[in-house]
Amino acid sequence: MSENSLVGNFMLGRAAFDSEAPPDVVERVGGRLKDRRVIIINSPQLLQTNISDHQITQTVRECVFLSDPGPHVIVLLLKHDQYTAEDQEHVEKVLRSFSESVYQHTMVLSTQEPTETSDILQKIIQKCANRHFSLQSSSSPEDLLQTLEHIEKMNDGRYLDCAKASQCFMMEQQTTEFSESVKLNLVVCGSDGALKSSVSEQILQQTDRRSDVEIHNRLINLLELPALIGLSEEEVMRQTLRCVSLCHPGVHVFLLIIPAAPLNNEDRAEIEEIQRIFSSRINKHLMILIKQDSEHQTEELSEDTQSVIERFGGRHQFFGPKTQVSTLMENIEQMLQENRGESFSTEKFLEAQMKKLMKHEEMKKKINSLETHLHKMKREREKLEKQKKEEKMKREEDEKRREKEQRDCDEFNQRLKRERERMKREKADLQSKHEEEENKTKILMDKLQEEKERIRGSGYLGVFFGLICVLLLVFIILENNRFTSIINSRQGFHVKEVAEAEAKALKEAEAKVPYRSKRARDWGYYIPVVGAAAGSIVGSVEDIVSVIGR
């Protein structure tokens, strides 16, 4: 494991960096150091003396991209060995590729016991404002964090702006490096690694796929992009960015290798992933190579393959074992002329990712807005359904109440009807009985009148007649009482009228009774027999006087 990985694992307190990772891979790992969220970017190859200036540029640009918007602190891992002036120049060139003000954000970290510090190492430490941390066995991540936070505080929390320095460094290299205008950057991609290797070897006409191989008077830089399906999102971004970054000033042609046989699910998934990562901007920089196993294989294409070719602009070529590379180069040159030498640069790749990110954020906002709207509609629908349910229950209750009221009303009308019929019958019965009583009373009155006329000439029979009158009067009273009881038992029907009629009838009957009968009745009440006889005599005299008076 490299010292860079050891330091990174020490800072994070865990085995975060892969010990098996190749030295040219830039790793980015996040974690917590005490209470701070930190991102550590590990690039072991930058300080290797055999690295080219172009690789320095591309690695620095990858580090800047992974630390977007920029690094706060650059930790320069150096040993206490003897350094030469060439080593110092290489370190300063690497640091200058970040920014002219890089020393304000840089510190030197050493992992060895400081037996003797070389003058060159001391000069580098002085340029870094004497910021030096010696990592000992007694050191802790908190001590290192304190030093890093001090550098951040000295720069007011600002990150290192690397944009202008990278551009200046690239312009300086253009004057000293071999002219890159004649170099052609090709990237071979696809899901089948064996097909990609076969095509790459056939193009380079060798099994050692080195960069910058001259073919047909053209310097070729050919890279293979690993299959993207099955990789994590972070690994996909790292591989694609690394591939584009290693092609300066950009990728001229992407060669998508597909089999002549119908596409399988892996081929379709890889094509979709390439389109998603590089966006539609890759279409004019992509050529499809249909790999044939033999020259006698038919050139008929399936509908699925034709759809893929049309999707990427229609540029394709059959590539068999005996296919001349010069033919492929002619098609590539024609493609470059159509694109006017334009390449798919790292800037385009980053812009595509930013647009994709912005589109993703916008889509996320729309989804959140839609979810909020749907949630609101759901609440309103639930509220409406609840209201409908309550209204339905209320209608059902009202309907039940109306039905009950209607039943009660019908039942009451039936009872009222029966009561009216019953009262009508009782009224008719009472009226009939009343008429009978009146007839009986009239007959009695007639008999009393006849008896009165008969008794006028008979004085001695007055007592007997008085007794008869008294008995008749008692009979009349008893009949009237019975009649009254009948009327009262019939729910008080015409009680008042009958009572008044009875009182009136009694009064009239009392007035028609002779005085001898009255006196015999009254006196007999106090002195039986004798009183009645005496009262009859006295009453007879009153009757005579009354007749004379008339």
XYZ file of C-alpha atoms in Angstrom:
550
model
C 0.000 0.000 0.000
C 1.309 3.477 -0.929
C 2.118 6.075 1.717
C -0.683 8.248 0.314
C -3.218 5.502 1.083
C -1.748 4.973 4.564
C -2.057 8.676 5.379
C -5.617 8.776 4.031
C -6.624 5.742 6.098
C -4.951 7.293 9.169
C -6.957 10.523 8.755
C -10.289 8.713 8.333
C -9.559 6.084 10.978
C -10.455 3.197 8.659
C -9.230 1.307 5.592
C -10.887 3.660 3.129
C -8.348 3.535 0.287
C -7.868 0.363 -1.742
C -4.449 -1.185 -1.412
C -4.866 -2.891 -4.800
C -5.663 0.297 -6.732
C -3.204 1.078 -9.572
C -0.970 4.150 -9.038
C -2.506 6.082 -11.929
C -6.018 5.982 -10.399
C -7.322 9.065 -8.597
C -9.428 7.992 -5.599
C -12.003 10.116 -3.792
C -13.249 9.045 -0.335
C -15.428 10.918 2.144
C -15.698 10.505 5.887
C -15.702 12.274 9.243
C -12.620 13.559 11.001
C -13.667 14.431 14.524
C -16.768 16.626 13.970
C -15.854 17.677 10.412
C -17.021 16.191 7.128
C -13.919 15.792 4.933
C -13.278 14.677 1.347
C -9.838 13.196 0.679
C -8.592 12.867 -2.915
C -5.635 10.525 -3.337
C -3.398 10.880 -6.419
C -0.117 8.971 -5.888
C 1.168 9.377 -9.458
C 1.475 13.174 -9.437
C 4.908 13.211 -7.766
C 6.324 10.405 -9.915
C 9.183 11.795 -11.987
C 8.376 9.641 -15.028
C 4.896 11.138 -15.500
C 4.373 13.269 -18.605
C 3.271 16.885 -18.530
C 0.037 15.903 -20.254
C -0.692 13.320 -17.573
C 0.018 15.943 -14.912
C -2.498 18.277 -16.531
C -5.165 15.622 -16.827
C -4.616 14.316 -13.267
C -4.742 17.825 -11.810
C -7.933 18.561 -13.727
C -9.435 15.316 -12.402
C -8.442 16.246 -8.833
C -9.953 19.708 -9.233
C -13.136 18.198 -10.639
C -13.435 15.704 -7.786
C -12.878 18.476 -5.219
C -15.349 20.874 -6.831
C -15.352 23.852 -6.356
C -11.700 23.412 -5.314
C -9.372 22.018 -2.615
C -9.028 23.812 0.715
C -5.688 22.192 1.614
C -3.103 20.347 -0.504
C -1.086 17.890 1.571
C 2.350 17.363 -0.005
C 3.623 13.969 1.172
C 7.456 14.014 1.053
C 10.188 11.859 2.577
C 13.339 13.022 4.418
C 15.506 11.715 1.615
C 18.044 13.565 -0.440
C 16.227 15.587 -3.103
C 17.795 16.879 -6.288
C 17.111 20.102 -8.086
C 15.189 18.084 -10.675
C 12.913 16.720 -7.936
C 12.302 20.257 -6.659
C 11.475 21.461 -10.162
C 9.014 18.571 -10.642
C 7.259 19.263 -7.329
C 6.973 22.980 -8.108
C 5.651 22.194 -11.601
C 2.966 19.935 -10.147
C 1.964 22.546 -7.567
C 2.005 25.351 -10.167
C -0.392 23.320 -12.318
C -3.006 23.851 -9.590
C -2.573 27.621 -9.133
C 0.040 30.352 -8.720
C -1.231 30.835 -5.140
C -1.070 27.130 -4.360
C 1.534 27.571 -1.555
C -1.039 29.444 0.555
C -3.069 26.223 0.717
C -0.207 23.684 0.874
C 1.484 21.905 3.770
C 4.299 19.323 3.812
C 3.655 16.014 5.589
C 6.377 13.479 6.284
C 6.081 9.954 7.672
C 9.706 9.313 8.598
C 11.772 10.345 11.610
C 13.545 13.618 10.742
C 17.186 12.480 10.994
C 18.429 15.158 8.632
C 16.386 17.507 6.470
C 17.796 18.295 3.041
C 18.175 21.874 1.868
C 15.775 21.319 -1.046
C 13.092 19.886 1.232
C 13.618 22.825 3.583
C 13.139 25.256 0.688
C 9.851 23.583 -0.226
C 8.701 23.782 3.414
C 9.620 27.479 3.509
C 7.592 28.155 0.367
C 4.648 26.528 2.184
C 4.978 29.140 4.980
C 6.906 26.602 7.125
C 3.783 24.442 7.453
C 5.160 21.002 8.165
C 3.582 18.063 10.001
C 5.623 15.037 10.950
C 3.433 11.959 11.284
C 4.745 9.952 14.233
C 3.455 6.894 16.060
C 2.177 9.167 18.821
C 0.318 11.446 16.384
C -3.476 11.452 16.262
C -5.936 12.432 13.516
C -7.092 15.301 15.742
C -3.573 16.809 15.693
C -3.518 16.692 11.898
C -7.038 18.138 11.734
C -5.951 21.071 13.892
C -3.160 21.871 11.421
C -5.551 21.621 8.451
C -8.118 23.867 10.145
C -5.372 26.427 10.855
C -4.560 26.597 7.126
C -8.251 26.945 6.320
C -8.569 29.757 8.864
C -5.520 31.580 7.466
C -7.271 31.596 4.044
C -10.602 32.777 5.556
C -12.212 29.459 4.603
C -11.660 30.052 0.873
C -10.818 27.174 -1.447
C -8.025 27.188 -4.013
C -9.155 28.564 -7.380
C -7.454 26.385 -9.978
C -9.165 27.487 -13.220
C -6.780 30.218 -14.412
C -3.610 28.365 -13.458
C -4.714 25.219 -15.325
C -5.329 27.251 -18.462
C -1.961 29.024 -18.169
C -0.179 25.741 -17.549
C -1.804 24.214 -20.631
C -0.743 27.214 -22.745
C 2.848 26.899 -21.504
C 2.944 23.193 -22.338
C 1.665 23.833 -25.861
C 4.864 25.792 -26.635
C 7.220 23.055 -25.382
C 5.386 19.804 -26.157
C 5.103 18.049 -29.435
C 2.325 19.577 -31.516
C -0.900 17.835 -30.540
C -2.835 19.003 -33.595
C -1.847 15.895 -35.516
C -2.682 13.455 -32.708
C -5.944 11.563 -32.989
C -7.681 10.499 -29.761
C -9.816 7.374 -30.092
C -11.884 5.696 -27.357
C -13.098 2.142 -27.856
C -16.286 1.352 -25.925
C -18.819 -1.460 -25.708
C -19.989 -4.238 -23.420
C -17.817 -7.073 -24.820
C -14.220 -6.727 -23.615
C -12.937 -9.397 -26.028
C -14.365 -7.571 -29.049
C -12.858 -4.265 -27.897
C -9.433 -5.848 -27.406
C -9.580 -7.508 -30.817
C -10.466 -4.249 -32.571
C -7.844 -2.277 -30.644
C -5.093 -4.756 -31.558
C -6.185 -4.743 -35.187
C -6.154 -0.943 -35.341
C -2.759 -0.558 -33.643
C -1.443 -3.644 -35.498
C 0.128 -4.826 -32.246
C -0.871 -6.472 -28.973
C 0.864 -3.816 -26.834
C -1.765 -1.079 -26.805
C 0.450 1.882 -25.994
C -0.605 5.507 -26.287
C 0.658 7.760 -29.050
C 1.229 5.157 -31.790
C 1.841 6.483 -35.307
C -0.399 4.872 -37.919
C -0.714 6.067 -41.514
C 1.204 9.246 -40.769
C -1.156 10.033 -37.894
C -0.322 9.888 -34.192
C -2.985 7.726 -32.546
C -3.910 7.772 -28.857
C -6.288 4.837 -28.325
C -8.014 4.131 -25.009
C -10.478 1.456 -23.979
C -13.440 2.471 -21.844
C -14.418 -0.365 -19.457
C -17.933 -1.744 -19.697
C -20.135 0.580 -17.632
C -22.935 -1.834 -16.835
C -22.599 -3.401 -13.399
C -20.512 -0.502 -12.046
C -21.639 1.860 -9.308
C -22.574 5.409 -10.271
C -19.428 6.779 -8.657
C -17.217 4.285 -10.498
C -18.960 5.029 -13.810
C -18.292 8.759 -13.383
C -14.672 8.124 -12.407
C -13.944 5.848 -15.375
C -15.619 8.085 -17.956
C -14.006 11.260 -16.617
C -10.586 9.613 -16.498
C -10.967 8.374 -20.044
C -11.956 11.795 -21.406
C -9.339 13.608 -19.293
C -6.513 11.473 -20.706
C -7.425 12.609 -24.230
C -6.067 16.112 -24.802
C -7.728 18.303 -25.999
C -10.603 15.784 -26.128
C -11.926 12.597 -27.686
C -12.137 12.888 -31.473
C -13.972 9.630 -32.127
C -15.779 7.110 -29.912
C -15.720 3.663 -31.547
C -18.738 1.688 -30.296
C -18.092 -2.027 -30.894
C -21.161 -4.224 -31.351
C -21.447 -7.779 -32.702
C -22.878 -8.597 -36.107
C -25.333 -10.896 -34.368
C -28.543 -9.435 -32.904
C -27.960 -7.298 -29.831
C -28.384 -8.928 -26.453
C -29.555 -7.301 -23.221
C -26.013 -6.393 -22.146
C -25.340 -4.613 -25.448
C -28.568 -2.611 -25.160
C -27.881 -1.715 -21.525
C -24.330 -0.559 -22.351
C -25.564 1.624 -25.224
C -28.207 3.198 -22.984
C -25.600 3.858 -20.282
C -23.196 5.502 -22.765
C -25.987 7.716 -24.071
C -27.028 8.641 -20.522
C -23.523 9.523 -19.316
C -22.203 11.399 -22.357
C -25.598 12.864 -23.406
C -26.629 13.511 -27.007
C -23.425 15.531 -27.585
C -21.568 12.284 -28.206
C -23.653 11.463 -31.285
C -21.564 13.410 -33.772
C -18.346 11.983 -32.287
C -19.428 8.331 -32.347
C -18.935 5.689 -35.020
C -20.337 2.176 -34.752
C -18.053 -0.713 -35.697
C -19.923 -3.942 -36.408
C -17.459 -6.732 -35.616
C -17.611 -9.673 -38.011
C -16.006 -13.041 -37.321
C -15.316 -13.711 -41.009
C -15.306 -11.832 -44.276
C -18.036 -14.110 -45.686
C -20.499 -13.085 -42.991
C -23.617 -11.356 -44.300
C -23.952 -7.611 -43.913
C -27.668 -7.679 -43.275
C -28.587 -5.858 -40.090
C -31.357 -6.552 -37.653
C -33.971 -3.903 -36.940
C -32.530 -3.418 -33.458
C -29.035 -2.741 -34.846
C -30.377 -0.394 -37.544
C -32.253 1.529 -34.847
C -29.027 1.982 -32.845
C -27.131 3.158 -35.965
C -29.809 5.715 -36.822
C -29.889 6.843 -33.201
C -26.180 7.810 -33.305
C -26.214 9.590 -36.661
C -25.960 6.658 -39.083
C -22.127 6.366 -39.162
C -21.119 2.696 -39.107
C -18.661 0.276 -40.664
C -18.311 -3.487 -40.803
C -15.011 -4.549 -39.298
C -13.745 -8.051 -40.086
C -10.426 -9.852 -39.667
C -9.168 -8.662 -43.062
C -10.598 -5.164 -42.973
C -8.008 -2.572 -43.917
C -7.289 -0.067 -41.130
C -6.718 2.540 -43.838
C -10.411 2.296 -44.737
C -11.373 2.960 -41.116
C -8.911 5.874 -40.960
C -10.442 7.402 -44.096
C -13.902 7.242 -42.526
C -12.539 8.753 -39.311
C -10.816 11.559 -41.257
C -14.075 12.280 -43.084
C -15.848 12.357 -39.747
C -13.273 14.839 -38.387
C -13.803 17.084 -41.409
C -17.539 17.039 -40.814
C -16.932 18.038 -37.182
C -14.291 20.611 -38.267
C -11.727 19.025 -35.969
C -13.928 19.539 -32.916
C -13.488 16.993 -30.100
C -15.507 15.838 -27.111
C -13.522 17.634 -24.408
C -13.575 17.380 -20.649
C -15.442 20.692 -20.561
C -18.204 19.225 -22.690
C -18.334 16.191 -20.457
C -18.583 18.326 -17.322
C -21.188 20.571 -18.936
C -23.221 17.481 -19.827
C -23.003 16.287 -16.225
C -24.002 19.729 -14.930
C -26.960 19.866 -17.289
C -27.919 16.340 -16.287
C -27.609 17.330 -12.635
C -29.663 20.478 -13.191
C -32.227 18.465 -15.115
C -32.265 15.922 -12.313
C -32.732 18.681 -9.724
C -35.450 20.270 -11.838
C -37.130 16.908 -12.280
C -36.790 16.321 -8.546
C -38.450 19.676 -7.859
C -41.230 18.838 -10.306
C -41.675 15.449 -8.682
C -41.774 17.060 -5.232
C -44.228 19.653 -6.509
C -46.312 16.941 -8.125
C -46.202 14.846 -4.958
C -47.270 17.900 -2.941
C -50.076 18.573 -5.419
C -51.133 14.921 -5.389
C -51.030 14.898 -1.596
C -53.144 18.039 -1.550
C -55.579 16.543 -4.052
C -55.669 13.358 -1.988
C -56.542 15.350 1.128
C -59.206 17.284 -0.777
C -60.581 14.046 -2.256
C -60.666 12.439 1.184
C -62.343 15.549 2.545
C -64.867 15.513 -0.309
C -65.519 11.797 0.151
C -65.998 12.387 3.863
C -68.462 15.195 3.126
C -70.300 12.994 0.623
C -70.413 10.195 3.159
C -71.731 12.547 5.836
C -74.310 13.977 3.418
C -75.347 10.454 2.426
C -75.711 9.461 6.068
C -77.664 12.651 6.714
C -79.936 11.970 3.737
C -80.494 8.411 4.935
C -81.285 9.657 8.440
C -83.648 12.305 7.025
C -85.296 9.664 4.852
C -85.724 7.355 7.819
C -87.065 10.236 9.898
C -89.536 11.223 7.151
C -90.642 7.608 6.745
C -91.166 7.320 10.502
C -93.066 10.611 10.571
C -95.169 9.448 7.640
C -95.915 6.153 9.405
C -96.780 8.006 12.606
C -98.961 10.437 10.655
C -100.759 7.622 8.833
C -101.243 5.755 12.100
C -102.547 8.916 13.764
C -104.951 9.563 10.882
C -106.217 6.000 11.154
C -106.721 6.356 14.878
C -108.408 9.740 14.391
C -110.649 8.293 11.740
C -111.643 5.388 13.981
C -112.163 7.762 16.924
C -114.366 10.026 14.841
C -116.444 7.097 13.670
C -116.737 5.842 17.251
C -117.736 9.277 18.557
C -120.196 9.642 15.726
C -121.810 6.342 16.712
C -121.839 7.304 20.388
C -123.323 10.679 19.563
C -126.095 9.016 17.601
C -126.725 6.594 20.495
C -126.776 9.397 23.075
C -129.043 11.514 20.913
C -131.431 8.593 20.548
C -131.430 7.942 24.296
C -131.894 11.651 24.974
C -134.929 11.753 22.718
C -136.318 8.709 24.519
C -135.797 10.413 27.893
C -137.458 13.569 26.626
C -140.419 11.511 25.429
C -140.614 9.777 28.784
C -140.428 13.120 30.591
C -143.128 14.528 28.322
C -145.372 11.525 29.020
C -144.799 11.935 32.770
C -145.599 15.632 32.572
C -148.778 14.863 30.699
C -149.747 12.325 33.305
C -148.985 14.824 36.082
C -151.159 17.411 34.373
C -154.025 14.946 34.067
C -153.537 13.940 37.658
C -153.563 17.618 38.651
C -156.869 18.208 36.904
C -158.293 15.125 38.481
C -157.081 16.011 41.935
C -158.394 19.552 41.894
C -161.822 18.309 42.901
C -160.569 15.804 45.405
C -158.985 17.304 48.562
C -158.643 14.073 50.519
C -156.757 12.409 47.822
C -154.100 15.227 47.953
C -151.927 13.390 50.405
C -151.908 10.289 48.270
C -151.314 12.293 45.157
C -148.504 14.208 46.876
C -146.825 10.961 47.758
C -147.157 9.799 44.189
C -145.653 13.089 43.023
C -142.824 12.696 45.449
C -142.165 9.192 44.163
C -142.351 10.406 40.592
C -139.985 13.254 41.433
C -137.548 10.822 43.021
C -137.820 8.573 39.950
C -137.156 11.546 37.702
C -134.115 12.543 39.759
C -132.754 9.005 39.696
C -133.282 8.764 35.944
C -131.591 12.094 35.433
C -128.622 10.971 37.575
C -128.362 7.762 35.560
C -128.552 9.731 32.369
C -125.825 12.053 33.630
C -123.624 9.105 34.548
C -124.025 7.688 31.048
C -123.077 11.001 29.519
C -120.009 11.337 31.781
C -118.907 7.788 30.975
C -118.905 8.659 27.248
C -115.764 10.838 27.570
C -117.676 13.908 28.688
C -119.520 14.248 25.413
C -121.974 17.153 25.716
C -121.648 17.019 29.512
C -122.236 20.691 30.019
C -125.253 20.842 27.671
C -126.888 17.788 29.257
C -126.297 19.130 32.774
C -127.920 22.466 31.892
C -130.835 20.668 30.220
C -131.283 18.470 33.291
C -131.242 21.433 35.683
C -133.741 23.208 33.506
C -135.997 20.126 33.324
C -135.855 19.685 37.110
C -136.684 23.315 37.647
C -139.669 23.108 35.279
C -140.814 19.840 36.892
C -140.438 21.373 40.345
C -142.569 24.323 39.260
C -145.329 22.023 38.008
C -145.474 19.912 41.209
C -148.512 20.969 43.425
C -147.832 22.663 46.707
C -149.461 19.820 48.612
C -146.939 17.413 47.172
C -144.028 19.738 47.953
C -145.213 20.293 51.529
C -145.902 16.626 52.116
C -142.387 15.845 50.802
C -140.619 18.491 52.806
C -142.512 18.009 56.070
C -142.397 14.277 55.790
C -138.651 14.476 55.685
C -138.593 15.730 59.287
C -141.756 14.006 60.722
C -142.620 10.867 58.772
C -146.372 10.113 58.105
C -147.786 12.880 60.311
C -145.586 15.547 58.773
C -146.430 14.310 55.280
C -150.191 14.388 56.058
C -150.049 17.839 57.583
C -147.893 19.112 54.709
C -150.390 17.688 52.215
C -153.273 19.581 53.917
C -151.395 22.819 53.987
C -150.251 22.379 50.419
C -153.818 21.710 49.302
C -154.843 25.061 50.754
C -151.972 26.706 48.855
C -153.078 25.017 45.670
C -156.645 26.309 46.120
C -155.360 29.804 46.764
C -153.109 29.534 43.717
C -156.012 28.399 41.536
C -158.180 31.217 42.805
C -155.376 33.653 42.166
C -155.133 32.613 38.518
